[in-house]
Amino acid sequence: MSKFPLTLAAALVLSACAANPPRTAQAPAVVVQPAATGPKATPQRNVTPFADGLRCMDDLLYRFGVRDVSVMIEEMQDQSRRLGAGTRDMMVSAFADMTRRSRGVRLVTFGQDNQNVVQLLSIAQRLNDFKVVPQYDIRGSITQFDEDVERRQAGLGVTLGTLFGLRGAHSRQASVLGFDASVVTTADLSLVPGASSKNTVVVTKEETSAGDGLAQIRNGSLNFSFAVARSEGVAQSLRNMVELASIELTGKLLRLPYWSCLRIDENHPDVQREVEDWFLSMEGTPELVRFFQEQLRFRRFYDGPADGKANAAYTEALSAHRRALGLKEEGEPGLATLRAFLLRPIPKPPAKPFAAEKTADAQGEAAAAQAKELKLAVKLSKTSYRKGDPIELTVTAAQPAYVYCYVQSPSSGKIQRIFPNRFARDPRVEANTPMVLPGAQGFKVAAGADGVRQQAVGCLATEREVYNELPPQLRWGDFEDIRLGTFDDIRDAFSQVAKGPVALEASLIDVVDR
């Protein structure tokens, strides 16, 4: 034995070797490595406090028959130059959620390098086959960001001996973020009165070592509160404010009861003042009559023109609707009538709407049978066009009818609706009254493109307004592809919901080289 004593570690090693003598060589074991996996955390959808409000607005757009509204959004600047958040993209996402079903508002966006609204409109006109531009432009910016407008800190430390100690801390800080947006008309870049949103969010964070905070959006005398996680910061509060602004701007622009989607009491002074402002802006003008005509027709109380001119059928329909709501039946519609239209549930319509022309009662069964045979004529100024030539058609109905006209796009070959449209919302055409398209309306129809030799043009007519009953592919806005390949497909879709005759007059025009 060695004369030198063993250390404890060496003794343990020798003991282990004696207890476990060397074994014969064996084949190396095959080790199976587990497949690489991604992060354990799954992606989460960003659900904000206003997500339900956006879907509610979608329902409102559909319930009030909104269609063919085209809006563009400018790049929204951060005037504070401190956040760097994608404000416009937040609003684009909000509008996408707000038009899932209704398709009432079509949003047009452009790249970030296009800042001038005149330039944007010029680009939009060049890109569109029919040379149309959006009706409205939304402009806005982050106008305020005051960080740590209030900051309080407190701490307490206790030391026990030389090695141990306890420390506690509490802090409170508040930041203020402002976002302003408004709507202008693209025709003359003038501000739409009342269509603006001015919101301020106050983000307050209180921490005791760690914790979440509270944010409060202030809109006039209205307050909206929501929790803000420590990891979300001010940018998430900005998203909430942008979604609130999207709801507010859409409601004010289209005169919809948007406050119901924000769970604001209809008796709130701000709501009462809003409705009163809308009434005063329309009082004594054809716009007020047109509003009630459109709504009564959409609610199946009225069957007649929405031209802003009162007629006997309109007066009867309005009285019936007032009666169903428990209102005074006679007299000009006032503020109380407008409030009832906006705030109360839609009453059950009569068995038959009040029609502007009652041919069946006045002329007997023979006239009624003739009225069932809808007759529609579509005449082109010529049958052969050179590429790029403007196309003009004249539409005439033998009876009062609701007319929809379509043209095959010269570039894509897809069929698109050109009437009714954002310039002429009312599809009703009176008997033997020619309508020229495009006429004075703000669009153009050009013949053909490279490789196009024929182009389809045509119109359909129904006895009553059926737009909101049509399948989605026929409700996707004016001057958009309708996702149906032929005019026969369009007629079949109309026939399924019209519950009456559908007239179709379509033709092919020849396109020749210059």
PDB file of N, CA and C in Angstrom, residues 328-406:
ATOM      1  N   LYS A 328     -97.585  60.162 -33.159  1.00  0.00           N
ATOM      2  CA  LYS A 328     -98.618  60.920 -33.840  1.00  0.00           C
ATOM      3  C   LYS A 328     -98.499  60.694 -35.343  1.00  0.00           C
ATOM      4  N   GLU A 329     -99.614  60.379 -35.998  1.00  0.00           N
ATOM      5  CA  GLU A 329     -99.576  59.977 -37.404  1.00  0.00           C
ATOM      6  C   GLU A 329     -99.497  61.147 -38.374  1.00  0.00           C
ATOM      7  N   GLU A 330    -100.117  62.269 -38.027  1.00  0.00           N
ATOM      8  CA  GLU A 330    -100.244  63.363 -38.991  1.00  0.00           C
ATOM      9  C   GLU A 330     -99.106  64.367 -38.850  1.00  0.00           C
ATOM     10  N   GLY A 331     -98.990  65.200 -39.889  1.00  0.00           N
ATOM     11  CA  GLY A 331     -98.031  66.290 -39.844  1.00  0.00           C
ATOM     12  C   GLY A 331     -96.672  65.909 -40.421  1.00  0.00           C
ATOM     13  N   GLU A 332     -95.847  66.923 -40.588  1.00  0.00           N
ATOM     14  CA  GLU A 332     -94.503  66.711 -41.112  1.00  0.00           C
ATOM     15  C   GLU A 332     -93.655  65.945 -40.089  1.00  0.00           C
ATOM     16  N   PRO A 333     -92.783  65.080 -40.557  1.00  0.00           N
ATOM     17  CA  PRO A 333     -91.939  64.336 -39.613  1.00  0.00           C
ATOM     18  C   PRO A 333     -90.984  65.275 -38.884  1.00  0.00           C
ATOM     19  N   GLY A 334     -90.973  65.175 -37.568  1.00  0.00           N
ATOM     20  CA  GLY A 334     -90.131  66.037 -36.763  1.00  0.00           C
ATOM     21  C   GLY A 334     -89.022  65.275 -36.075  1.00  0.00           C
ATOM     22  N   LEU A 335     -88.449  65.902 -35.063  1.00  0.00           N
ATOM     23  CA  LEU A 335     -87.336  65.313 -34.341  1.00  0.00           C
ATOM     24  C   LEU A 335     -87.736  64.002 -33.675  1.00  0.00           C
ATOM     25  N   ALA A 336     -88.956  63.946 -33.135  1.00  0.00           N
ATOM     26  CA  ALA A 336     -89.408  62.717 -32.466  1.00  0.00           C
ATOM     27  C   ALA A 336     -89.476  61.554 -33.448  1.00  0.00           C
ATOM     28  N   THR A 337     -89.886  61.832 -34.685  1.00  0.00           N
ATOM     29  CA  THR A 337     -89.955  60.773 -35.697  1.00  0.00           C
ATOM     30  C   THR A 337     -88.566  60.265 -36.048  1.00  0.00           C
ATOM     31  N   LEU A 338     -87.615  61.177 -36.216  1.00  0.00           N
ATOM     32  CA  LEU A 338     -86.252  60.772 -36.534  1.00  0.00           C
ATOM     33  C   LEU A 338     -85.663  59.938 -35.400  1.00  0.00           C
ATOM     34  N   ARG A 339     -85.883  60.350 -34.164  1.00  0.00           N
ATOM     35  CA  ARG A 339     -85.367  59.586 -33.030  1.00  0.00           C
ATOM     36  C   ARG A 339     -85.953  58.179 -33.005  1.00  0.00           C
ATOM     37  N   ALA A 340     -87.250  58.075 -33.292  1.00  0.00           N
ATOM     38  CA  ALA A 340     -87.882  56.756 -33.295  1.00  0.00           C
ATOM     39  C   ALA A 340     -87.313  55.869 -34.393  1.00  0.00           C
ATOM     40  N   PHE A 341     -87.062  56.456 -35.573  1.00  0.00           N
ATOM     41  CA  PHE A 341     -86.466  55.680 -36.670  1.00  0.00           C
ATOM     42  C   PHE A 341     -85.091  55.151 -36.286  1.00  0.00           C
ATOM     43  N   LEU A 342     -84.326  55.962 -35.574  1.00  0.00           N
ATOM     44  CA  LEU A 342     -82.964  55.583 -35.251  1.00  0.00           C
ATOM     45  C   LEU A 342     -82.870  54.667 -34.038  1.00  0.00           C
ATOM     46  N   LEU A 343     -83.727  54.866 -33.060  1.00  0.00           N
ATOM     47  CA  LEU A 343     -83.530  54.227 -31.764  1.00  0.00           C
ATOM     48  C   LEU A 343     -84.442  53.039 -31.496  1.00  0.00           C
ATOM     49  N   ARG A 344     -85.603  52.998 -32.125  1.00  0.00           N
ATOM     50  CA  ARG A 344     -86.545  51.936 -31.809  1.00  0.00           C
ATOM     51  C   ARG A 344     -86.407  50.761 -32.781  1.00  0.00           C
ATOM     52  N   PRO A 345     -86.815  49.564 -32.344  1.00  0.00           N
ATOM     53  CA  PRO A 345     -86.774  48.405 -33.258  1.00  0.00           C
ATOM     54  C   PRO A 345     -87.677  48.630 -34.464  1.00  0.00           C
ATOM     55  N   ILE A 346     -87.286  48.042 -35.588  1.00  0.00           N
ATOM     56  CA  ILE A 346     -88.073  48.182 -36.817  1.00  0.00           C
ATOM     57  C   ILE A 346     -89.393  47.436 -36.661  1.00  0.00           C
ATOM     58  N   PRO A 347     -90.546  48.106 -36.838  1.00  0.00           N
ATOM     59  CA  PRO A 347     -91.839  47.425 -36.664  1.00  0.00           C
ATOM     60  C   PRO A 347     -92.147  46.484 -37.818  1.00  0.00           C
ATOM     61  N   LYS A 348     -93.104  45.627 -37.583  1.00  0.00           N
ATOM     62  CA  LYS A 348     -93.518  44.677 -38.612  1.00  0.00           C
ATOM     63  C   LYS A 348     -94.175  45.417 -39.773  1.00  0.00           C
ATOM     64  N   PRO A 349     -93.768  45.160 -41.004  1.00  0.00           N
ATOM     65  CA  PRO A 349     -94.325  45.895 -42.145  1.00  0.00           C
ATOM     66  C   PRO A 349     -95.745  45.436 -42.452  1.00  0.00           C
ATOM     67  N   PRO A 350     -96.501  46.242 -43.187  1.00  0.00           N
ATOM     68  CA  PRO A 350     -97.850  45.825 -43.602  1.00  0.00           C
ATOM     69  C   PRO A 350     -97.779  44.683 -44.612  1.00  0.00           C
ATOM     70  N   ALA A 351     -98.918  44.066 -44.865  1.00  0.00           N
ATOM     71  CA  ALA A 351     -98.958  42.943 -45.805  1.00  0.00           C
ATOM     72  C   ALA A 351     -98.483  43.364 -47.188  1.00  0.00           C
ATOM     73  N   LYS A 352     -98.733  44.609 -47.545  1.00  0.00           N
ATOM     74  CA  LYS A 352     -98.319  45.123 -48.849  1.00  0.00           C
ATOM     75  C   LYS A 352     -97.863  46.564 -48.679  1.00  0.00           C
ATOM     76  N   PRO A 353     -96.707  46.933 -49.214  1.00  0.00           N
ATOM     77  CA  PRO A 353     -96.247  48.314 -49.049  1.00  0.00           C
ATOM     78  C   PRO A 353     -97.142  49.292 -49.792  1.00  0.00           C
ATOM     79  N   PHE A 354     -97.142  50.526 -49.334  1.00  0.00           N
ATOM     80  CA  PHE A 354     -97.921  51.578 -49.990  1.00  0.00           C
ATOM     81  C   PHE A 354     -97.199  51.970 -51.277  1.00  0.00           C
ATOM     82  N   ALA A 355     -97.865  51.735 -52.401  1.00  0.00           N
ATOM     83  CA  ALA A 355     -97.234  51.909 -53.703  1.00  0.00           C
ATOM     84  C   ALA A 355     -97.583  53.264 -54.298  1.00  0.00           C
ATOM     85  N   ALA A 356     -96.626  53.823 -55.035  1.00  0.00           N
ATOM     86  CA  ALA A 356     -96.835  55.117 -55.666  1.00  0.00           C
ATOM     87  C   ALA A 356     -97.884  55.042 -56.757  1.00  0.00           C
ATOM     88  N   GLU A 357     -98.009  53.864 -57.408  1.00  0.00           N
ATOM     89  CA  GLU A 357     -99.006  53.677 -58.454  1.00  0.00           C
ATOM     90  C   GLU A 357     -99.745  52.377 -58.203  1.00  0.00           C
ATOM     91  N   LYS A 358    -101.035  52.458 -57.972  1.00  0.00           N
ATOM     92  CA  LYS A 358    -101.846  51.283 -57.668  1.00  0.00           C
ATOM     93  C   LYS A 358    -102.610  50.871 -58.931  1.00  0.00           C
ATOM     94  N   THR A 359    -101.920  50.290 -59.856  1.00  0.00           N
ATOM     95  CA  THR A 359    -102.532  49.961 -61.149  1.00  0.00           C
ATOM     96  C   THR A 359    -103.579  48.872 -61.023  1.00  0.00           C
ATOM     97  N   ALA A 360    -103.423  47.952 -60.106  1.00  0.00           N
ATOM     98  CA  ALA A 360    -104.348  46.820 -60.018  1.00  0.00           C
ATOM     99  C   ALA A 360    -105.735  47.274 -59.607  1.00  0.00           C
ATOM    100  N   ASP A 361    -105.846  48.145 -58.613  1.00  0.00           N
ATOM    101  CA  ASP A 361    -107.152  48.603 -58.146  1.00  0.00           C
ATOM    102  C   ASP A 361    -107.792  49.544 -59.149  1.00  0.00           C
ATOM    103  N   ALA A 362    -106.988  50.304 -59.837  1.00  0.00           N
ATOM    104  CA  ALA A 362    -107.536  51.333 -60.707  1.00  0.00           C
ATOM    105  C   ALA A 362    -107.925  50.816 -62.079  1.00  0.00           C
ATOM    106  N   GLN A 363    -107.244  49.833 -62.575  1.00  0.00           N
ATOM    107  CA  GLN A 363    -107.457  49.419 -63.954  1.00  0.00           C
ATOM    108  C   GLN A 363    -107.921  47.983 -64.101  1.00  0.00           C
ATOM    109  N   GLY A 364    -108.100  47.292 -63.007  1.00  0.00           N
ATOM    110  CA  GLY A 364    -108.668  45.954 -63.098  1.00  0.00           C
ATOM    111  C   GLY A 364    -107.631  44.873 -63.303  1.00  0.00           C
ATOM    112  N   GLU A 365    -108.120  43.658 -63.435  1.00  0.00           N
ATOM    113  CA  GLU A 365    -107.244  42.498 -63.520  1.00  0.00           C
ATOM    114  C   GLU A 365    -106.397  42.480 -64.790  1.00  0.00           C
ATOM    115  N   ALA A 366    -106.908  42.980 -65.881  1.00  0.00           N
ATOM    116  CA  ALA A 366    -106.142  42.960 -67.129  1.00  0.00           C
ATOM    117  C   ALA A 366    -104.886  43.825 -67.008  1.00  0.00           C
ATOM    118  N   ALA A 367    -105.052  45.014 -66.419  1.00  0.00           N
ATOM    119  CA  ALA A 367    -103.896  45.882 -66.245  1.00  0.00           C
ATOM    120  C   ALA A 367    -102.893  45.264 -65.282  1.00  0.00           C
ATOM    121  N   ALA A 368    -103.394  44.585 -64.238  1.00  0.00           N
ATOM    122  CA  ALA A 368    -102.495  43.939 -63.281  1.00  0.00           C
ATOM    123  C   ALA A 368    -101.694  42.842 -63.957  1.00  0.00           C
ATOM    124  N   ALA A 369    -102.343  42.068 -64.817  1.00  0.00           N
ATOM    125  CA  ALA A 369    -101.630  41.005 -65.522  1.00  0.00           C
ATOM    126  C   ALA A 369    -100.556  41.579 -66.436  1.00  0.00           C
ATOM    127  N   GLN A 370    -100.878  42.706 -67.081  1.00  0.00           N
ATOM    128  CA  GLN A 370     -99.892  43.324 -67.953  1.00  0.00           C
ATOM    129  C   GLN A 370     -98.705  43.869 -67.156  1.00  0.00           C
ATOM    130  N   ALA A 371     -99.030  44.409 -65.945  1.00  0.00           N
ATOM    131  CA  ALA A 371     -97.963  44.958 -65.114  1.00  0.00           C
ATOM    132  C   ALA A 371     -96.992  43.883 -64.664  1.00  0.00           C
ATOM    133  N   LYS A 372     -97.478  42.633 -64.575  1.00  0.00           N
ATOM    134  CA  LYS A 372     -96.606  41.543 -64.160  1.00  0.00           C
ATOM    135  C   LYS A 372     -95.557  41.233 -65.214  1.00  0.00           C
ATOM    136  N   GLU A 373     -95.803  41.606 -66.442  1.00  0.00           N
ATOM    137  CA  GLU A 373     -94.847  41.355 -67.514  1.00  0.00           C
ATOM    138  C   GLU A 373     -93.917  42.557 -67.629  1.00  0.00           C
ATOM    139  N   LEU A 374     -92.840  42.493 -66.870  1.00  0.00           N
ATOM    140  CA  LEU A 374     -91.895  43.616 -66.892  1.00  0.00           C
ATOM    141  C   LEU A 374     -91.238  43.726 -68.263  1.00  0.00           C
ATOM    142  N   LYS A 375     -91.219  44.929 -68.762  1.00  0.00           N
ATOM    143  CA  LYS A 375     -90.595  45.182 -70.059  1.00  0.00           C
ATOM    144  C   LYS A 375     -89.484  46.193 -69.874  1.00  0.00           C
ATOM    145  N   LEU A 376     -88.300  45.827 -70.368  1.00  0.00           N
ATOM    146  CA  LEU A 376     -87.117  46.654 -70.206  1.00  0.00           C
ATOM    147  C   LEU A 376     -86.406  46.760 -71.539  1.00  0.00           C
ATOM    148  N   ALA A 377     -85.991  47.972 -71.880  1.00  0.00           N
ATOM    149  CA  ALA A 377     -85.257  48.198 -73.126  1.00  0.00           C
ATOM    150  C   ALA A 377     -83.924  48.859 -72.818  1.00  0.00           C
ATOM    151  N   VAL A 378     -82.856  48.327 -73.426  1.00  0.00           N
ATOM    152  CA  VAL A 378     -81.513  48.898 -73.274  1.00  0.00           C
ATOM    153  C   VAL A 378     -80.964  49.152 -74.671  1.00  0.00           C
ATOM    154  N   LYS A 379     -80.725  50.409 -74.970  1.00  0.00           N
ATOM    155  CA  LYS A 379     -80.235  50.781 -76.293  1.00  0.00           C
ATOM    156  C   LYS A 379     -78.834  51.369 -76.180  1.00  0.00           C
ATOM    157  N   LEU A 380     -77.952  50.933 -77.063  1.00  0.00           N
ATOM    158  CA  LEU A 380     -76.600  51.458 -77.140  1.00  0.00           C
ATOM    159  C   LEU A 380     -76.524  52.505 -78.242  1.00  0.00           C
ATOM    160  N   SER A 381     -75.644  53.475 -78.046  1.00  0.00           N
ATOM    161  CA  SER A 381     -75.511  54.506 -79.070  1.00  0.00           C
ATOM    162  C   SER A 381     -74.992  53.928 -80.378  1.00  0.00           C
ATOM    163  N   LYS A 382     -74.247  52.807 -80.312  1.00  0.00           N
ATOM    164  CA  LYS A 382     -73.805  52.084 -81.497  1.00  0.00           C
ATOM    165  C   LYS A 382     -73.442  50.664 -81.081  1.00  0.00           C
ATOM    166  N   THR A 383     -73.288  49.781 -82.047  1.00  0.00           N
ATOM    167  CA  THR A 383     -73.028  48.374 -81.738  1.00  0.00           C
ATOM    168  C   THR A 383     -71.566  47.998 -81.873  1.00  0.00           C
ATOM    169  N   SER A 384     -70.765  48.861 -82.447  1.00  0.00           N
ATOM    170  CA  SER A 384     -69.346  48.579 -82.628  1.00  0.00           C
ATOM    171  C   SER A 384     -68.530  49.765 -82.121  1.00  0.00           C
ATOM    172  N   TYR A 385     -67.511  49.442 -81.322  1.00  0.00           N
ATOM    173  CA  TYR A 385     -66.700  50.488 -80.710  1.00  0.00           C
ATOM    174  C   TYR A 385     -65.216  50.208 -80.943  1.00  0.00           C
ATOM    175  N   ARG A 386     -64.462  51.280 -81.024  1.00  0.00           N
ATOM    176  CA  ARG A 386     -63.013  51.137 -81.018  1.00  0.00           C
ATOM    177  C   ARG A 386     -62.529  51.093 -79.566  1.00  0.00           C
ATOM    178  N   LYS A 387     -61.371  50.506 -79.368  1.00  0.00           N
ATOM    179  CA  LYS A 387     -60.833  50.387 -78.019  1.00  0.00           C
ATOM    180  C   LYS A 387     -60.685  51.768 -77.382  1.00  0.00           C
ATOM    181  N   GLY A 388     -61.208  51.855 -76.159  1.00  0.00           N
ATOM    182  CA  GLY A 388     -61.116  53.110 -75.430  1.00  0.00           C
ATOM    183  C   GLY A 388     -62.252  54.068 -75.669  1.00  0.00           C
ATOM    184  N   ASP A 389     -63.112  53.799 -76.658  1.00  0.00           N
ATOM    185  CA  ASP A 389     -64.255  54.681 -76.909  1.00  0.00           C
ATOM    186  C   ASP A 389     -65.228  54.622 -75.727  1.00  0.00           C
ATOM    187  N   PRO A 390     -65.854  55.737 -75.376  1.00  0.00           N
ATOM    188  CA  PRO A 390     -66.852  55.716 -74.304  1.00  0.00           C
ATOM    189  C   PRO A 390     -68.129  55.010 -74.747  1.00  0.00           C
ATOM    190  N   ILE A 391     -68.676  54.205 -73.868  1.00  0.00           N
ATOM    191  CA  ILE A 391     -69.929  53.498 -74.125  1.00  0.00           C
ATOM    192  C   ILE A 391     -71.053  54.222 -73.393  1.00  0.00           C
ATOM    193  N   GLU A 392     -72.165  54.427 -74.075  1.00  0.00           N
ATOM    194  CA  GLU A 392     -73.331  55.065 -73.476  1.00  0.00           C
ATOM    195  C   GLU A 392     -74.561  54.221 -73.781  1.00  0.00           C
ATOM    196  N   LEU A 393     -75.373  53.979 -72.763  1.00  0.00           N
ATOM    197  CA  LEU A 393     -76.585  53.199 -72.960  1.00  0.00           C
ATOM    198  C   LEU A 393     -77.777  53.932 -72.380  1.00  0.00           C
ATOM    199  N   THR A 394     -78.930  53.717 -72.984  1.00  0.00           N
ATOM    200  CA  THR A 394     -80.186  54.327 -72.540  1.00  0.00           C
ATOM    201  C   THR A 394     -81.131  53.223 -72.098  1.00  0.00           C
ATOM    202  N   VAL A 395     -81.613  53.348 -70.870  1.00  0.00           N
ATOM    203  CA  VAL A 395     -82.461  52.314 -70.255  1.00  0.00           C
ATOM    204  C   VAL A 395     -83.861  52.872 -70.083  1.00  0.00           C
ATOM    205  N   THR A 396     -84.871  52.085 -70.513  1.00  0.00           N
ATOM    206  CA  THR A 396     -86.262  52.500 -70.390  1.00  0.00           C
ATOM    207  C   THR A 396     -87.096  51.313 -69.904  1.00  0.00           C
ATOM    208  N   ALA A 397     -87.935  51.549 -68.911  1.00  0.00           N
ATOM    209  CA  ALA A 397     -88.839  50.520 -68.390  1.00  0.00           C
ATOM    210  C   ALA A 397     -90.274  50.894 -68.730  1.00  0.00           C
ATOM    211  N   ALA A 398     -91.081  49.900 -69.129  1.00  0.00           N
ATOM    212  CA  ALA A 398     -92.476  50.170 -69.480  1.00  0.00           C
ATOM    213  C   ALA A 398     -93.324  50.417 -68.238  1.00  0.00           C
ATOM    214  N   GLN A 399     -92.894  49.907 -67.076  1.00  0.00           N
ATOM    215  CA  GLN A 399     -93.581  50.114 -65.804  1.00  0.00           C
ATOM    216  C   GLN A 399     -92.550  50.601 -64.782  1.00  0.00           C
ATOM    217  N   PRO A 400     -93.011  51.200 -63.683  1.00  0.00           N
ATOM    218  CA  PRO A 400     -92.050  51.540 -62.623  1.00  0.00           C
ATOM    219  C   PRO A 400     -91.322  50.283 -62.158  1.00  0.00           C
ATOM    220  N   ALA A 401     -90.008  50.348 -62.101  1.00  0.00           N
ATOM    221  CA  ALA A 401     -89.221  49.151 -61.782  1.00  0.00           C
ATOM    222  C   ALA A 401     -87.932  49.559 -61.087  1.00  0.00           C
ATOM    223  N   TYR A 402     -87.297  48.552 -60.500  1.00  0.00           N
ATOM    224  CA  TYR A 402     -86.003  48.737 -59.848  1.00  0.00           C
ATOM    225  C   TYR A 402     -84.962  48.088 -60.756  1.00  0.00           C
ATOM    226  N   VAL A 403     -84.066  48.927 -61.266  1.00  0.00           N
ATOM    227  CA  VAL A 403     -83.169  48.527 -62.348  1.00  0.00           C
ATOM    228  C   VAL A 403     -81.737  48.434 -61.827  1.00  0.00           C
ATOM    229  N   TYR A 404     -81.063  47.377 -62.282  1.00  0.00           N
ATOM    230  CA  TYR A 404     -79.644  47.177 -61.974  1.00  0.00           C
ATOM    231  C   TYR A 404     -78.917  46.917 -63.292  1.00  0.00           C
ATOM    232  N   CYS A 405     -77.861  47.697 -63.536  1.00  0.00           N
ATOM    233  CA  CYS A 405     -77.124  47.579 -64.794  1.00  0.00           C
ATOM    234  C   CYS A 405     -75.680  47.149 -64.536  1.00  0.00           C
ATOM    235  N   TYR A 406     -75.170  46.327 -65.445  1.00  0.00           N
ATOM    236  CA  TYR A 406     -73.838  45.743 -65.312  1.00  0.00           C
ATOM    237  C   TYR A 406     -73.084  45.857 -66.627  1.00  0.00           C
TER     238      TYR A 406
END
